[in-house]
Amino acid sequence: MDDVGVFLSSLLIGLSIAAPVGPIGLLTIQRSLEHGPRAGLATGLGAAAADAVYGAIGAYGVNWLIQALVSVRVPLALFGGAVLLYMAWQLLRAPLADRAASTAPARDGWHYFSGTFMLTLSNPATIFSFIAIFGSMAGRGASASPALMVAGVLFGSALWWLFLSAAVGRLRERFDARWRRRVNLVSAAVLAGFALWQWVSLLAD
């Protein structure tokens, strides 16, 4: 597999990891509706950066770091669940922003970026997906630099978040306060559900 093929394969991996609707997708949609596409994009890019970090660990095969992440899997999962519950609580109590006032994000983009970056890093199970995927690519003769694989994952993930935030941002004017409130409530319920599922799954291990 040549460099272009490896990059495109990694790009598709980034897209496939980002596209399924989960906590980050819901937050991106909610923030794009409430505060505009820039807030949604910053939210998604935080997850893309975390995917790139775990992708780099998997691509370069940093064994000691992989073992360290495995050893702290439980506290990371507890932390991630707590963050999800906190975000759900914030959505429940937050007043809806006036449309005219919400053309700019309520908080700076760094706040949204760093929040989802840390939230995504709190799920170290992601790294095992990258190890399996990149191992499979190596088995098919992918001799490209690991940096090219990581760049493909980052670009593919970022491309999805750009598309999602832009698409939702274009529709936000069609959502009145009642509908945006419903989105907030549904998002809060789903985030809380993910948090509880993350904690319960620890008991099953």
Coordinates of C-alpha atoms in Angstrom, one line a residue:
M1 CA 0.0 0.0 0.0
D2 CA 1.5 3.3 -1.0
D3 CA 1.5 6.6 1.0
V4 CA -1.6 7.9 -0.7
G5 CA -3.5 4.7 0.0
V6 CA -2.4 4.7 3.6
F7 CA -3.4 8.3 4.1
L8 CA -6.8 7.7 2.5
S9 CA -7.4 4.6 4.5
S10 CA -6.5 6.4 7.7
L11 CA -8.8 9.3 6.7
L12 CA -11.7 6.8 6.3
I13 CA -10.8 5.4 9.8
G14 CA -11.0 8.9 11.3
L15 CA -14.4 9.4 9.6
S16 CA -15.8 6.1 10.8
I17 CA -14.7 6.7 14.4
A18 CA -16.1 10.2 14.5
A19 CA -19.4 9.7 12.6
P20 CA -21.4 7.5 14.9
V21 CA -23.6 9.6 17.1
G22 CA -22.4 9.6 20.7
P23 CA -21.8 12.1 23.5
I24 CA -19.5 14.2 21.4
G25 CA -21.8 14.2 18.5
L26 CA -24.7 15.3 20.7
L27 CA -22.7 18.1 22.2
T28 CA -21.6 19.3 18.8
I29 CA -25.2 19.4 17.6
Q30 CA -26.4 21.1 20.7
R31 CA -23.7 23.7 20.7
S32 CA -24.1 24.4 17.0
L33 CA -27.8 25.0 17.5
E34 CA -27.3 27.1 20.6
H35 CA -24.1 29.1 20.0
G36 CA -23.4 28.6 16.3
P37 CA -21.2 26.4 14.1
R38 CA -17.9 27.7 15.5
A39 CA -18.8 26.5 18.9
G40 CA -19.8 23.1 17.4
L41 CA -16.7 22.8 15.4
A42 CA -14.5 23.6 18.4
T43 CA -16.3 20.9 20.3
G44 CA -15.7 18.3 17.6
L45 CA -12.1 19.3 17.0
G46 CA -11.3 18.5 20.7
A47 CA -12.4 14.9 20.1
A48 CA -10.5 14.8 16.8
A49 CA -7.3 15.9 18.6
A50 CA -7.8 13.2 21.3
D51 CA -8.4 10.6 18.5
A52 CA -5.1 11.7 17.0
V53 CA -3.3 11.3 20.3
Y54 CA -4.6 7.8 20.8
G55 CA -3.9 7.1 17.1
A56 CA -0.3 8.2 17.5
I57 CA 0.1 5.9 20.5
G58 CA -1.3 3.0 18.5
A59 CA 0.6 3.8 15.3
Y60 CA 4.0 4.2 17.1
G61 CA 3.3 1.2 19.4
V62 CA 4.4 3.0 22.6
N63 CA 4.0 -0.1 24.8
W64 CA 4.8 1.5 28.2
L65 CA 2.2 4.2 27.6
I66 CA -0.3 1.6 26.5
Q67 CA 0.2 -0.3 29.7
A68 CA 0.0 2.9 31.8
L69 CA -3.3 3.7 30.2
V70 CA -4.6 0.2 30.9
S71 CA -3.6 0.5 34.5
V72 CA -5.6 3.7 35.0
R73 CA -8.6 2.6 32.9
V74 CA -11.0 2.5 35.9
P75 CA -10.3 6.0 37.3
L76 CA -10.4 7.4 33.7
A77 CA -13.8 5.8 33.1
L78 CA -15.1 7.2 36.5
F79 CA -13.7 10.6 35.6
G80 CA -15.3 10.5 32.1
G81 CA -18.7 9.5 33.6
A82 CA -18.5 12.3 36.1
V83 CA -17.8 14.8 33.3
L84 CA -20.7 13.5 31.3
L85 CA -23.1 13.9 34.2
Y86 CA -21.8 17.4 34.9
M87 CA -22.4 18.4 31.2
A88 CA -25.9 16.9 31.4
W89 CA -26.6 19.0 34.5
Q90 CA -25.3 22.1 32.8
L91 CA -27.6 21.5 29.9
L92 CA -30.6 21.1 32.2
R93 CA -30.1 24.3 34.1
A94 CA -28.7 26.5 31.3
P95 CA -31.1 29.2 30.0
L96 CA -31.6 29.3 26.3
A97 CA -29.5 32.0 24.6
D98 CA -31.3 34.7 22.6
R99 CA -30.7 34.1 18.9
A100 CA -29.3 37.6 18.4
A101 CA -27.0 37.2 21.4
S102 CA -26.0 33.7 20.5
T103 CA -24.4 34.4 17.1
A104 CA -21.0 34.2 19.0
P105 CA -20.2 31.3 21.3
A106 CA -21.1 31.8 24.9
R107 CA -17.6 30.7 25.9
D108 CA -14.4 30.9 23.9
G109 CA -13.6 28.0 21.5
W110 CA -10.7 26.8 23.7
H111 CA -13.2 25.9 26.5
Y112 CA -15.3 23.7 24.1
F113 CA -12.1 22.2 22.6
S114 CA -10.4 21.4 25.8
G115 CA -13.6 19.9 27.4
T116 CA -14.2 17.4 24.7
F117 CA -10.4 16.7 24.3
M118 CA -10.3 15.6 28.0
L119 CA -13.6 13.8 27.7
T120 CA -12.4 11.7 24.8
L121 CA -9.1 10.9 26.4
S122 CA -11.0 9.6 29.4
N123 CA -12.0 6.6 27.2
P124 CA -8.7 4.7 26.7
A125 CA -10.5 1.8 25.1
T126 CA -10.3 3.9 21.9
I127 CA -6.6 3.1 21.7
F128 CA -7.2 -0.6 21.3
S129 CA -9.3 0.1 18.2
F130 CA -6.3 2.0 16.7
I131 CA -3.8 -0.7 17.6
A132 CA -6.0 -3.3 15.9
I133 CA -6.7 -1.2 12.8
F134 CA -3.1 0.0 12.3
G135 CA -1.8 -3.6 13.0
S136 CA -4.1 -4.8 10.2
M137 CA -2.9 -2.1 7.9
A138 CA 0.7 -3.1 8.6
G139 CA -0.2 -6.7 7.9
R140 CA -1.4 -5.6 4.4
G141 CA 1.9 -4.0 3.7
A142 CA 1.3 -0.4 4.8
S143 CA 4.9 0.8 5.0
A144 CA 4.1 4.5 5.4
S145 CA 5.2 6.6 8.3
P146 CA 3.0 6.4 11.4
A147 CA 2.8 10.2 11.2
L148 CA 0.9 9.8 7.9
M149 CA -1.5 7.5 9.5
V150 CA -2.1 9.9 12.4
A151 CA -2.5 12.8 10.0
G152 CA -5.1 10.8 8.1
V153 CA -7.1 10.0 11.2
L154 CA -7.0 13.6 12.4
F155 CA -8.0 15.0 9.0
G156 CA -10.9 12.5 8.6
S157 CA -12.2 13.2 12.0
A158 CA -11.9 16.9 11.6
L159 CA -13.7 16.7 8.3
W160 CA -16.7 15.1 9.9
W161 CA -17.0 17.6 12.6
L162 CA -16.7 20.5 10.1
F163 CA -19.5 19.0 8.1
L164 CA -21.7 18.3 11.1
S165 CA -21.3 21.7 12.7
A166 CA -21.8 23.5 9.4
A167 CA -24.9 21.5 8.5
V168 CA -26.5 22.0 11.9
G169 CA -25.5 25.7 11.9
R170 CA -27.3 26.3 8.7
L171 CA -30.5 24.8 10.2
R172 CA -30.4 26.6 13.6
E173 CA -32.6 29.5 12.5
R174 CA -35.4 27.0 11.9
F175 CA -35.3 26.0 15.6
D176 CA -37.2 28.2 17.9
A177 CA -36.7 28.3 21.7
R178 CA -39.1 25.5 22.3
W179 CA -37.3 23.1 20.0
R180 CA -33.8 24.1 21.2
R181 CA -35.0 23.4 24.7
R182 CA -36.1 20.0 23.6
V183 CA -32.7 19.3 22.1
N184 CA -31.1 20.4 25.4
L185 CA -33.3 18.0 27.4
V186 CA -32.7 15.0 25.0
S187 CA -29.0 15.7 25.0
A188 CA -28.9 15.9 28.8
A189 CA -30.8 12.6 29.1
V190 CA -28.5 10.8 26.6
L191 CA -25.3 12.2 28.2
A192 CA -26.5 11.0 31.6
G193 CA -27.3 7.6 30.1
F194 CA -23.8 7.3 28.6
A195 CA -22.3 8.2 32.0
L196 CA -24.3 5.5 33.8
W197 CA -23.6 3.0 31.1
Q198 CA -19.8 3.7 31.4
W199 CA -19.9 3.2 35.2
V200 CA -22.1 0.0 35.0
S201 CA -19.8 -1.4 32.4
L202 CA -16.9 -1.3 35.0
L203 CA -18.9 -3.7 37.2
A204 CA -19.1 -6.2 34.3
D205 CA -15.4 -6.3 33.8

